[in-house]
Short mmCIF file of N, CA and C in Angstrom, two decimals:
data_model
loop_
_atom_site.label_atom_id
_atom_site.label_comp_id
_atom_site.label_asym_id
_atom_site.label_seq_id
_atom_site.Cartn_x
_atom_site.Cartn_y
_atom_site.Cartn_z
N UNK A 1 13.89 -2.70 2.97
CA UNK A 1 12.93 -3.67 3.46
C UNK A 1 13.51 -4.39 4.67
N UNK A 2 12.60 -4.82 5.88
CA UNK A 2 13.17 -5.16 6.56
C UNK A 2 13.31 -7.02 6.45
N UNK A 3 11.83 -7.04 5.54
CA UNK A 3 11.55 -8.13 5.02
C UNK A 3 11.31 -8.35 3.40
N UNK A 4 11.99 -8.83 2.59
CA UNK A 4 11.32 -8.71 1.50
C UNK A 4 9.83 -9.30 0.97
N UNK A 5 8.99 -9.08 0.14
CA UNK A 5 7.39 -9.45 0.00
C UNK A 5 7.90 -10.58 0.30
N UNK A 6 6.48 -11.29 0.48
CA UNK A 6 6.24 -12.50 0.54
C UNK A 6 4.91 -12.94 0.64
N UNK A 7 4.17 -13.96 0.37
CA UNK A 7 4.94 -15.18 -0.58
C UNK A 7 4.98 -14.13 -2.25
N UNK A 8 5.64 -14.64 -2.75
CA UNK A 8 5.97 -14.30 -4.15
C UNK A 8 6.64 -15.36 -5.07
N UNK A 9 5.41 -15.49 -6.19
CA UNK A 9 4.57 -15.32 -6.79
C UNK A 9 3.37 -15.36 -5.44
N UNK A 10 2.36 -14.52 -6.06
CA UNK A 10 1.24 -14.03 -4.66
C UNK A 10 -0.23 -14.40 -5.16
N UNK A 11 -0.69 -14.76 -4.79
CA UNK A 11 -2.56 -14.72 -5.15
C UNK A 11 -2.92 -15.75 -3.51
N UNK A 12 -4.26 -14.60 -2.97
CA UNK A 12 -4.66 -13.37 -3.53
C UNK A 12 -3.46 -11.85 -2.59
N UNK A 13 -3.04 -12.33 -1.54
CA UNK A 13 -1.96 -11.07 -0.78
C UNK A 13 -0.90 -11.08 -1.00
N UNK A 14 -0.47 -10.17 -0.71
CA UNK A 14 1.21 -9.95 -0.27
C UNK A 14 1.43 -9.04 0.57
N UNK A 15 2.69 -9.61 1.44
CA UNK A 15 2.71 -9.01 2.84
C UNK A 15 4.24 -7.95 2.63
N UNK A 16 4.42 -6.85 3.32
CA UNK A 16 5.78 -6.42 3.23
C UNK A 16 6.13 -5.87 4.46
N UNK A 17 7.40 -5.60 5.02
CA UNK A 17 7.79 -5.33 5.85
C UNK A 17 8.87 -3.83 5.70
N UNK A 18 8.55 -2.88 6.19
CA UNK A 18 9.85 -1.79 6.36
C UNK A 18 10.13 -1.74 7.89
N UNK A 19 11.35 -1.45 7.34
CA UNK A 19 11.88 -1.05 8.92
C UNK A 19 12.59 0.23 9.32
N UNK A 20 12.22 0.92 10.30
CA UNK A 20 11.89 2.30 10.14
C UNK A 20 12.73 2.90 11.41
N UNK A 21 13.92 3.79 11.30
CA UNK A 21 14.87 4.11 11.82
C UNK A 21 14.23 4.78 13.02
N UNK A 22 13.76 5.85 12.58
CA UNK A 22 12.97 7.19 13.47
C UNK A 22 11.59 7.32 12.74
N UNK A 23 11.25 7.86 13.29
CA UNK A 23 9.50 8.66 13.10
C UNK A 23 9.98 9.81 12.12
N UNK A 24 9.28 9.29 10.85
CA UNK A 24 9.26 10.23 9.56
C UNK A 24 7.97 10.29 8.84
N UNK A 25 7.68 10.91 7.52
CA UNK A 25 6.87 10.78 6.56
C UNK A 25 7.13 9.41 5.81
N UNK A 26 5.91 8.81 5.09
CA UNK A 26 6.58 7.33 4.90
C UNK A 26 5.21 7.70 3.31
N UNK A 27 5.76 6.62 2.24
CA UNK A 27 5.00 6.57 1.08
C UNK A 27 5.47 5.23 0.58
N UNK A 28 3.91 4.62 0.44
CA UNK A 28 4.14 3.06 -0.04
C UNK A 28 3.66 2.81 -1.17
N UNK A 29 3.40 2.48 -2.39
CA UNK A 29 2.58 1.94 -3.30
C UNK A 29 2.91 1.35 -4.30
N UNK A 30 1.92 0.79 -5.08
CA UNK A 30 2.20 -0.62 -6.17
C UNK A 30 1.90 0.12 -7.30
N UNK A 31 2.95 -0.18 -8.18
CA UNK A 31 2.61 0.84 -9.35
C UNK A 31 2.93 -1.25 -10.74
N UNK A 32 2.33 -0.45 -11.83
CA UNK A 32 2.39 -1.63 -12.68
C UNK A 32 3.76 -1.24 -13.74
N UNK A 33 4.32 -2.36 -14.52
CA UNK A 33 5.59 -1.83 -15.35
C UNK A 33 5.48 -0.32 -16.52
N UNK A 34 4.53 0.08 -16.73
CA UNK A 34 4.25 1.61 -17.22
C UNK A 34 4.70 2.59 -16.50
N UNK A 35 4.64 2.30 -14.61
CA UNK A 35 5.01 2.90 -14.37
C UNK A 35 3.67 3.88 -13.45
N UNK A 36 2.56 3.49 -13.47
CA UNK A 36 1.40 4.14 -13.14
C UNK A 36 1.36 3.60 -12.46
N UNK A 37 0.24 4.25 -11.01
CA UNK A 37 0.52 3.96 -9.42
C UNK A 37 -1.32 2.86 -9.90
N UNK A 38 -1.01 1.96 -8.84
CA UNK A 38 -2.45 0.98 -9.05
C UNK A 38 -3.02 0.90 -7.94
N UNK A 39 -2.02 1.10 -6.39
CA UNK A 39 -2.72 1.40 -5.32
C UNK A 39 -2.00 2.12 -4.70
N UNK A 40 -2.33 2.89 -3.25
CA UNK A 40 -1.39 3.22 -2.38
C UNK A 40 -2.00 2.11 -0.88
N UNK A 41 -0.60 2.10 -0.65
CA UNK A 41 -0.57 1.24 0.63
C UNK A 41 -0.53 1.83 1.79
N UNK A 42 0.20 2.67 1.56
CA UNK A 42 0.39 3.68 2.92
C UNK A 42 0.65 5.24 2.53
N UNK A 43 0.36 6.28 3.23
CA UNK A 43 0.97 7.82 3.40
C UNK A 43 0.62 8.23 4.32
N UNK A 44 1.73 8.45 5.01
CA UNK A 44 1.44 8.64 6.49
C UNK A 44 2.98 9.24 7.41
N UNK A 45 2.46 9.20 8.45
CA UNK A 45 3.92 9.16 9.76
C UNK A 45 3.92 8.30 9.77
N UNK A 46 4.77 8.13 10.36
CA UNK A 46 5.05 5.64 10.98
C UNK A 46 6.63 6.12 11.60
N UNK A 47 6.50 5.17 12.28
CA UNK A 47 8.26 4.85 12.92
C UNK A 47 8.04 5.03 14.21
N UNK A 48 9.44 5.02 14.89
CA UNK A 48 10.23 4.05 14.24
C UNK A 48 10.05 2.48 14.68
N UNK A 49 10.65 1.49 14.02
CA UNK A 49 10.22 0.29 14.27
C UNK A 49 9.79 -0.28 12.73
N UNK A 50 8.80 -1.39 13.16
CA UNK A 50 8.95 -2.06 11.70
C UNK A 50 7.03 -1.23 11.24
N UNK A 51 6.57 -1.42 10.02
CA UNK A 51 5.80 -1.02 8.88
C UNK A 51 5.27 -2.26 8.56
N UNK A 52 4.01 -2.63 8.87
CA UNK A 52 3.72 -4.08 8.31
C UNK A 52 2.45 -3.52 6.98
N UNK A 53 2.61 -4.15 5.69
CA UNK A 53 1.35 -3.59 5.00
C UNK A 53 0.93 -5.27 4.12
N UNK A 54 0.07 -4.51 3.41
CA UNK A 54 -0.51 -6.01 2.52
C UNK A 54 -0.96 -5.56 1.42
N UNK A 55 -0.85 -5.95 0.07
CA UNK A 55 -1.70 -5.67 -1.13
C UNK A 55 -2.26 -7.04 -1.17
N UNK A 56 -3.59 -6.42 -1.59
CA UNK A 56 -4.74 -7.59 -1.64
C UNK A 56 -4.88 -8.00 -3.46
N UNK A 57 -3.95 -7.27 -3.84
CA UNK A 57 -4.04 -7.72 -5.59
C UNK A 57 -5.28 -6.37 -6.81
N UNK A 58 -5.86 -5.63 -5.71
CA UNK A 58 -6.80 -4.82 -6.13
C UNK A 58 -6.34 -3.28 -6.76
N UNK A 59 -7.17 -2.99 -7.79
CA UNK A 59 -6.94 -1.86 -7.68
C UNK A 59 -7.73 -1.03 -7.98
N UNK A 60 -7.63 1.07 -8.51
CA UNK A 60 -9.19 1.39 -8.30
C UNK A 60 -10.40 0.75 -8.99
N UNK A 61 -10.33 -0.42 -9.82
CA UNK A 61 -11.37 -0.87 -10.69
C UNK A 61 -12.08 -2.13 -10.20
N UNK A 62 -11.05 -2.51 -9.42
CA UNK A 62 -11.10 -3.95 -8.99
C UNK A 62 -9.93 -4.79 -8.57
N UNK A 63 -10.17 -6.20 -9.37
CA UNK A 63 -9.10 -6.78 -9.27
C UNK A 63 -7.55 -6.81 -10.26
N UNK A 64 -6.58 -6.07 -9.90
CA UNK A 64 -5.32 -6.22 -10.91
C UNK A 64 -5.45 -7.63 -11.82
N UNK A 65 -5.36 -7.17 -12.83
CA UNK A 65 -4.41 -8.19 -13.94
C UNK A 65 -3.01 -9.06 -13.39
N UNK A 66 -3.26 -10.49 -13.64
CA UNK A 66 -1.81 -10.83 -12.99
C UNK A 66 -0.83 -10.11 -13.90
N UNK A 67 0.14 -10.06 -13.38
CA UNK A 67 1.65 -9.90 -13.84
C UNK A 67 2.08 -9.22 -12.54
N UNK A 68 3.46 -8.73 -13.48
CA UNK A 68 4.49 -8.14 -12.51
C UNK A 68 4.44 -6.51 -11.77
N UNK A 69 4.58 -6.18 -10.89
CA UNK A 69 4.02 -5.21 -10.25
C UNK A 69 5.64 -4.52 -9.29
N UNK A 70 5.66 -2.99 -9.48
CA UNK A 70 6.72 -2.87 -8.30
C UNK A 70 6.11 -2.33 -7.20
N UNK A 71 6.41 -2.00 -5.90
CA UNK A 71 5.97 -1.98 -5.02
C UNK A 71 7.21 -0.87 -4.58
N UNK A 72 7.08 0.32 -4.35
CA UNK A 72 7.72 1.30 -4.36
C UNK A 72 7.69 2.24 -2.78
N UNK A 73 8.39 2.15 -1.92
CA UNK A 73 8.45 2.61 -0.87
C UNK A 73 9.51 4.00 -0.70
N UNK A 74 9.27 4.94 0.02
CA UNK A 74 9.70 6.49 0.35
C UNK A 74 10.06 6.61 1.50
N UNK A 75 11.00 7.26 2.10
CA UNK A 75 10.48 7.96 3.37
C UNK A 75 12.09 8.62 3.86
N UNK A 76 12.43 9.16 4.88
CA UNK A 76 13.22 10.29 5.13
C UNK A 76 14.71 9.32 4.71
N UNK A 77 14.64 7.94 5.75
CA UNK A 77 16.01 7.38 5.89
C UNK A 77 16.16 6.90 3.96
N UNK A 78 15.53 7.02 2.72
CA UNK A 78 15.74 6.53 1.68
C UNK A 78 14.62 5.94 0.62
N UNK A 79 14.91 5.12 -0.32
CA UNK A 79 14.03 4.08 -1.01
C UNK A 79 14.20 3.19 -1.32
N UNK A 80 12.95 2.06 -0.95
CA UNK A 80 13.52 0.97 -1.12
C UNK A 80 12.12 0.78 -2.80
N UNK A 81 12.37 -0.72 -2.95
CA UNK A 81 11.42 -1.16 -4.58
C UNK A 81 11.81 -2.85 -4.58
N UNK A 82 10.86 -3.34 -4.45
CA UNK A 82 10.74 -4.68 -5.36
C UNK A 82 9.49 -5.04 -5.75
N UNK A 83 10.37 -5.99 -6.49
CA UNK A 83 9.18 -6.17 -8.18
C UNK A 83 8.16 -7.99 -7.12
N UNK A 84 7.03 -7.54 -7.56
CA UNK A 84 6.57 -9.06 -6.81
C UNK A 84 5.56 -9.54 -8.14
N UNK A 85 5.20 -10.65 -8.52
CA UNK A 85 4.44 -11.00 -9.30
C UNK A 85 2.90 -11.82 -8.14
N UNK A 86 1.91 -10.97 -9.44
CA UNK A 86 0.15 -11.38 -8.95
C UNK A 86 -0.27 -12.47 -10.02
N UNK A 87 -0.34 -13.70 -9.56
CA UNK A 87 -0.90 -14.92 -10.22
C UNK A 87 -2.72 -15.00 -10.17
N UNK A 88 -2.95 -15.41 -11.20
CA UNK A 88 -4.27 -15.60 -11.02
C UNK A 88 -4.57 -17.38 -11.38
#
């Protein structure tokens, strides 16, 4: 991360930042503690430079359940993960 989330605890966004060596394949998304994906944020090319994204707290049904959520990022240079909590 180039930034870690923020603000955290979050309602209703959260903002994140990667920072991105070279131009690669990139994979972003919020999965809940089960372990199941709740959105994707990004899949794509990107780079290099910074990755700005946002979860709006939603997912395919609607609105997420608060709790704790990881936020799981991919891409050539590695992986990064942090855990952010959704307040309601």
């Amino acid at each position: 991360w180039a930034r870690r989330p923020w603000p955290n605890p979050f309602n209703p966004t959260v903002n994140f930042r990667l920072a991105l060596a070279r131009r690669g394949e990139v994979a972003v998304g919020v999965y809940d503690l089960r372990g199941r994906l709740v959105r994707i944020l990004y899949r794509g090319v990107a780079g290099p430079g910074a990755l700005d994204l946002r979860w709006d707290g939603s997912g395919p049904q609607g609105p997420a359940a608060a709790g704790i959520y990881i936020v799981r990022g991919a891409m050539e240079q590695g992986r990064v993960a942090a855990a952010v909590s959704l307040v309601r």
